[in-house]
PDB file of C-alpha atoms in Angstrom:
ATOM      1  CA  MET A 290      25.470 -77.428  91.495  1.00 94.00           C
ATOM      2  CA  ILE A 291      26.159 -73.946  92.762  1.00 97.00           C
ATOM      3  CA  ASP A 292      26.834 -73.249  96.414  1.00 97.00           C
ATOM      4  CA  LEU A 293      25.704 -69.900  97.830  1.00 97.00           C
ATOM      5  CA  THR A 294      25.522 -68.148 101.177  1.00 98.00           C
ATOM      6  CA  VAL A 295      22.268 -66.257 101.387  1.00 98.00           C
ATOM      7  CA  ASN A 296      21.217 -64.367 104.506  1.00 98.00           C
ATOM      8  CA  GLY A 297      23.906 -66.229 106.442  1.00 97.00           C
ATOM      9  CA  ALA A 298      22.731 -69.727 105.447  1.00 97.00           C
ATOM     10  CA  ALA A 299      24.361 -72.108 103.009  1.00 98.00           C
ATOM     11  CA  ALA A 300      22.332 -73.049  99.969  1.00 97.00           C
ATOM     12  CA  ARG A 301      22.944 -75.343  97.034  1.00 97.00           C
ATOM     13  CA  VAL A 302      21.052 -74.946  93.786  1.00 98.00           C
ATOM     14  CA  ASP A 303      21.041 -76.995  90.596  1.00 97.00           C
ATOM     15  CA  VAL A 304      20.728 -74.300  87.939  1.00 98.00           C
ATOM     16  CA  ASP A 305      22.535 -73.043  84.845  1.00 98.00           C
ATOM     17  CA  PRO A 306      25.307 -70.660  86.055  1.00 98.00           C
ATOM     18  CA  ALA A 307      23.960 -68.011  83.689  1.00 98.00           C
ATOM     19  CA  THR A 308      20.620 -67.924  85.544  1.00 98.00           C
ATOM     20  CA  PRO A 309      20.030 -64.478  87.023  1.00 98.00           C
ATOM     21  CA  LEU A 310      20.490 -64.409  90.787  1.00 98.00           C
ATOM     22  CA  LEU A 311      16.970 -62.949  91.084  1.00 98.00           C
ATOM     23  CA  TYR A 312      15.413 -66.093  89.611  1.00 98.00           C
ATOM     24  CA  VAL A 313      17.397 -68.334  91.968  1.00 98.00           C
ATOM     25  CA  LEU A 314      16.399 -66.260  94.986  1.00 98.00           C
ATOM     26  CA  ARG A 315      12.700 -66.257  94.061  1.00 98.00           C
ATOM     27  CA  ASP A 316      12.208 -69.609  92.365  1.00 98.00           C
ATOM     28  CA  ASP A 317      14.721 -71.912  94.077  1.00 98.00           C
ATOM     29  CA  LEU A 318      15.228 -70.359  97.513  1.00 98.00           C
ATOM     30  CA  HIS A 319      11.691 -68.926  97.852  1.00 98.00           C
ATOM     31  CA  LEU A 320      12.915 -65.512  98.924  1.00 98.00           C
ATOM     32  CA  HIS A 321      10.345 -63.217  97.330  1.00 97.00           C
ATOM     33  CA  ALA A 322      11.273 -59.744  98.587  1.00 96.00           C
ATOM     34  CA  ALA A 323      13.456 -58.816  95.628  1.00 97.00           C
ATOM     35  CA  LYS A 324      11.183 -58.159  92.637  1.00 96.00           C
ATOM     36  CA  PHE A 325      11.437 -58.432  88.896  1.00 95.00           C
ATOM     37  CA  GLY A 326      10.901 -54.911  87.657  1.00 93.00           C
ATOM     38  CA  CYS A 327      12.478 -54.025  84.320  1.00 94.00           C
ATOM     39  CA  GLY A 328      14.979 -56.867  83.848  1.00 94.00           C
ATOM     40  CA  LEU A 329      17.463 -54.275  82.608  1.00 95.00           C
ATOM     41  CA  GLY A 330      18.995 -52.931  85.817  1.00 92.00           C
ATOM     42  CA  GLN A 331      17.171 -49.650  85.433  1.00 93.00           C
ATOM     43  CA  CYS A 332      14.568 -49.724  88.212  1.00 95.00           C
ATOM     44  CA  GLY A 333      16.272 -51.352  91.215  1.00 95.00           C
ATOM     45  CA  ALA A 334      13.321 -53.487  92.333  1.00 96.00           C
ATOM     46  CA  CYS A 335      15.630 -56.539  92.231  1.00 97.00           C
ATOM     47  CA  THR A 336      18.429 -54.983  94.341  1.00 98.00           C
ATOM     48  CA  VAL A 337      20.128 -57.234  96.895  1.00 98.00           C
ATOM     49  CA  LEU A 338      23.478 -56.976  98.621  1.00 98.00           C
ATOM     50  CA  VAL A 339      26.462 -59.030  97.529  1.00 98.00           C
ATOM     51  CA  ASP A 340      29.225 -58.664 100.095  1.00 98.00           C
ATOM     52  CA  ASP A 341      27.418 -55.567 101.403  1.00 97.00           C
ATOM     53  CA  ARG A 342      27.287 -53.871  97.973  1.00 97.00           C
ATOM     54  CA  PRO A 343      23.991 -53.320  96.191  1.00 98.00           C
ATOM     55  CA  VAL A 344      23.643 -55.198  92.903  1.00 98.00           C
ATOM     56  CA  PHE A 345      20.844 -55.637  90.381  1.00 98.00           C
ATOM     57  CA  SER A 346      20.090 -59.317  90.885  1.00 98.00           C
ATOM     58  CA  CYS A 347      18.224 -59.444  87.552  1.00 98.00           C
ATOM     59  CA  LEU A 348      21.556 -58.868  85.806  1.00 97.00           C
ATOM     60  CA  MET A 349      23.887 -60.867  88.044  1.00 98.00           C
ATOM     61  CA  PRO A 350      24.456 -64.458  86.860  1.00 98.00           C
ATOM     62  CA  VAL A 351      24.303 -66.772  89.868  1.00 98.00           C
ATOM     63  CA  GLY A 352      27.543 -68.374  88.695  1.00 97.00           C
ATOM     64  CA  ALA A 353      29.335 -65.057  89.239  1.00 97.00           C
ATOM     65  CA  ILE A 354      28.565 -64.934  92.959  1.00 97.00           C
ATOM     66  CA  GLY A 355      31.243 -67.415  94.016  1.00 96.00           C
ATOM     67  CA  THR A 356      31.960 -67.266  97.742  1.00 97.00           C
ATOM     68  CA  ARG A 357      30.476 -63.778  98.237  1.00 98.00           C
ATOM     69  CA  ARG A 358      27.625 -63.361 100.712  1.00 98.00           C
ATOM     70  CA  VAL A 359      24.154 -62.473  99.397  1.00 98.00           C
ATOM     71  CA  THR A 360      21.779 -60.550 101.607  1.00 98.00           C
ATOM     72  CA  THR A 361      18.147 -59.952 100.792  1.00 98.00           C
ATOM     73  CA  VAL A 362      15.603 -57.943 102.763  1.00 96.00           C
ATOM     74  CA  GLU A 363      14.572 -61.181 104.423  1.00 97.00           C
ATOM     75  CA  GLY A 364      18.077 -61.242 105.941  1.00 97.00           C
ATOM     76  CA  LEU A 365      17.726 -57.785 107.523  1.00 97.00           C
ATOM     77  CA  GLY A 366      15.134 -58.825 110.090  1.00 96.00           C
ATOM     78  CA  THR A 367      11.838 -60.545 110.551  1.00 94.00           C
ATOM     79  CA  ALA A 368       8.258 -59.373 110.891  1.00 92.00           C
ATOM     80  CA  ALA A 369       8.554 -59.977 114.642  1.00 96.00           C
ATOM     81  CA  ARG A 370      12.022 -58.421 114.909  1.00 97.00           C
ATOM     82  CA  PRO A 371      12.581 -55.987 112.046  1.00 97.00           C
ATOM     83  CA  GLY A 372      16.035 -54.538 111.499  1.00 97.00           C
ATOM     84  CA  ASP A 373      16.881 -50.846 111.763  1.00 97.00           C
ATOM     85  CA  VAL A 374      16.268 -50.080 108.113  1.00 97.00           C
ATOM     86  CA  GLN A 375      12.955 -51.970 108.140  1.00 97.00           C
ATOM     87  CA  ARG A 376      11.792 -50.145 111.297  1.00 97.00           C
ATOM     88  CA  ALA A 377      12.789 -46.779 109.839  1.00 97.00           C
ATOM     89  CA  PHE A 378      10.816 -47.473 106.656  1.00 97.00           C
ATOM     90  CA  LEU A 379       7.825 -48.508 108.737  1.00 96.00           C
ATOM     91  CA  HIS A 380       8.100 -45.410 110.950  1.00 97.00           C
ATOM     92  CA  GLU A 381       8.246 -43.091 107.949  1.00 96.00           C
ATOM     93  CA  GLN A 382       5.504 -45.005 106.110  1.00 94.00           C
ATOM     94  CA  ALA A 383       7.873 -45.098 103.138  1.00 92.00           C
ATOM     95  CA  ALA A 384       5.967 -47.697 101.168  1.00 88.00           C
ATOM     96  CA  GLN A 385       2.982 -46.925  99.009  1.00 85.00           C
ATOM     97  CA  CYS A 386       2.537 -49.911  96.706  1.00 86.00           C
ATOM     98  CA  GLY A 387       5.681 -51.411  98.186  1.00 86.00           C
ATOM     99  CA  TYR A 388       7.047 -52.910  94.963  1.00 86.00           C
ATOM    100  CA  CYS A 389      10.334 -50.980  95.072  1.00 92.00           C
ATOM    101  CA  ILE A 390      10.786 -51.087  98.859  1.00 95.00           C
ATOM    102  CA  PRO A 391      12.897 -54.260  99.194  1.00 96.00           C
ATOM    103  CA  GLY A 392      15.356 -52.841  96.661  1.00 96.00           C
ATOM    104  CA  MET A 393      15.306 -49.453  98.424  1.00 96.00           C
ATOM    105  CA  MET A 394      15.940 -51.151 101.791  1.00 97.00           C
ATOM    106  CA  ALA A 395      18.840 -53.130 100.309  1.00 98.00           C
ATOM    107  CA  ARG A 396      20.390 -49.917  98.972  1.00 98.00           C
ATOM    108  CA  ALA A 397      19.907 -48.164 102.320  1.00 98.00           C
ATOM    109  CA  GLU A 398      21.401 -51.135 104.171  1.00 98.00           C
ATOM    110  CA  GLY A 399      24.403 -51.168 101.812  1.00 98.00           C
ATOM    111  CA  LEU A 400      24.996 -47.462 102.411  1.00 98.00           C
ATOM    112  CA  LEU A 401      24.701 -47.750 106.183  1.00 98.00           C
ATOM    113  CA  ARG A 402      27.030 -50.736 106.323  1.00 98.00           C
ATOM    114  CA  LYS A 403      29.591 -48.568 104.577  1.00 97.00           C
ATOM    115  CA  THR A 404      28.987 -45.487 106.780  1.00 98.00           C
ATOM    116  CA  THR A 405      26.423 -44.459 109.365  1.00 97.00           C
ATOM    117  CA  THR A 406      27.297 -40.814 108.748  1.00 97.00           C
ATOM    118  CA  PRO A 407      26.792 -40.265 105.028  1.00 97.00           C
ATOM    119  CA  THR A 408      26.314 -36.807 103.616  1.00 97.00           C
ATOM    120  CA  GLU A 409      22.959 -35.902 102.062  1.00 97.00           C
ATOM    121  CA  ASP A 410      24.585 -36.173  98.622  1.00 97.00           C
ATOM    122  CA  GLU A 411      26.090 -39.601  99.370  1.00 97.00           C
ATOM    123  CA  MET A 412      22.676 -40.822 100.578  1.00 97.00           C
ATOM    124  CA  ARG A 413      20.869 -39.496  97.491  1.00 97.00           C
ATOM    125  CA  THR A 414      23.570 -40.929  95.196  1.00 97.00           C
ATOM    126  CA  ALA A 415      23.330 -44.335  96.904  1.00 97.00           C
ATOM    127  CA  MET A 416      19.549 -44.412  96.547  1.00 97.00           C
ATOM    128  CA  ALA A 417      19.383 -42.963  93.004  1.00 95.00           C
ATOM    129  CA  PRO A 418      19.574 -46.252  91.046  1.00 95.00           C
ATOM    130  CA  SER A 419      16.254 -47.379  92.563  1.00 92.00           C
ATOM    131  CA  LEU A 420      13.033 -45.903  91.302  1.00 89.00           C
ATOM    132  CA  CYS A 421       9.702 -45.511  93.102  1.00 87.00           C
ATOM    133  CA  ARG A 422       6.912 -45.150  90.605  1.00 86.00           C
ATOM    134  CA  CYS A 423       4.518 -44.087  93.394  1.00 85.00           C
ATOM    135  CA  GLY A 424       6.612 -41.026  94.129  1.00 84.00           C
ATOM    136  CA  THR A 425       7.432 -41.698  97.791  1.00 87.00           C
ATOM    137  CA  HIS A 426      11.087 -40.780  97.354  1.00 91.00           C
ATOM    138  CA  MET A 427      10.913 -38.060 100.037  1.00 94.00           C
ATOM    139  CA  ARG A 428       9.582 -40.530 102.617  1.00 95.00           C
ATOM    140  CA  ILE A 429      12.174 -43.078 101.545  1.00 96.00           C
ATOM    141  CA  LEU A 430      14.948 -40.505 102.082  1.00 96.00           C
ATOM    142  CA  ARG A 431      13.513 -39.637 105.502  1.00 97.00           C
ATOM    143  CA  ALA A 432      13.564 -43.378 106.338  1.00 97.00           C
ATOM    144  CA  VAL A 433      17.247 -43.654 105.373  1.00 97.00           C
ATOM    145  CA  ARG A 434      18.064 -40.618 107.535  1.00 97.00           C
ATOM    146  CA  ARG A 435      16.150 -42.198 110.424  1.00 97.00           C
ATOM    147  CA  ALA A 436      17.941 -45.542 109.983  1.00 97.00           C
ATOM    148  CA  ALA A 437      21.311 -43.741 110.072  1.00 97.00           C
ATOM    149  CA  VAL A 438      20.320 -42.134 113.392  1.00 97.00           C
ATOM    150  CA  MET A 439      19.099 -45.488 114.720  1.00 97.00           C
ATOM    151  CA  ARG A 440      22.574 -46.881 114.043  1.00 96.00           C
ATOM    152  CA  GLY A 441      24.219 -44.145 116.072  1.00 96.00           C
ATOM    153  CA  GLY A 442      25.105 -41.876 113.177  1.00 96.00           C
ATOM    154  CA  GLY A 443      23.057 -39.629 110.989  1.00 94.00           C
ATOM    155  CA  VAL A 444      23.178 -37.818 107.675  1.00 93.00           C
ATOM    156  CA  VAL A 445      25.722 -35.110 108.457  1.00 91.00           C
ATOM    157  CA  ASP A 446      24.121 -32.334 106.393  1.00 93.00           C
ATOM    158  CA  ALA A 447      20.573 -33.690 106.306  1.00 91.00           C
ATOM    159  CA  ALA A 448      18.088 -31.734 104.230  1.00 91.00           C
ATOM    160  CA  GLU A 449      15.491 -32.405 106.970  1.00 89.00           C
ATOM    161  CA  PRO A 450      16.004 -33.245 110.659  1.00 89.00           C
ATOM    162  CA  VAL A 451      14.938 -36.618 112.002  1.00 91.00           C
ATOM    163  CA  THR A 452      12.218 -35.925 114.537  1.00 89.00           C
TER     164      THR A 452
END
């Protein structure tokens, strides 16, 4: 048995410790936001936060989590009460097909938990490991800038203003 804290709740799963965290989240805990994309840590669709740091859950063995906290997009808010990052992505219509969006939101959340006043370069660097095959990167970046403002900060040298 492996004990986890996911989205603030305790969970216990009976799986091989080598099982990727992504499979445990989706198959055992029924949290389906994080997606299986490439399985190689190259696309970011599986990104979740572990102790506020983005990780590729497809590569992270669940046995390596230990006592660290796991946060998925489901832990950022609800449909009725979305969190700042979720509201910013909605406002900017950042999703096209939506497959990459949970990973993008997790990366944005990780960045904004670290600082609400990132530079444009820090923001782009934080978001770079996640790919959007639909090409909505510019709307995604606008959403991250908006979320930073919503948290009382803002991208200090933003390439575009938040309007």
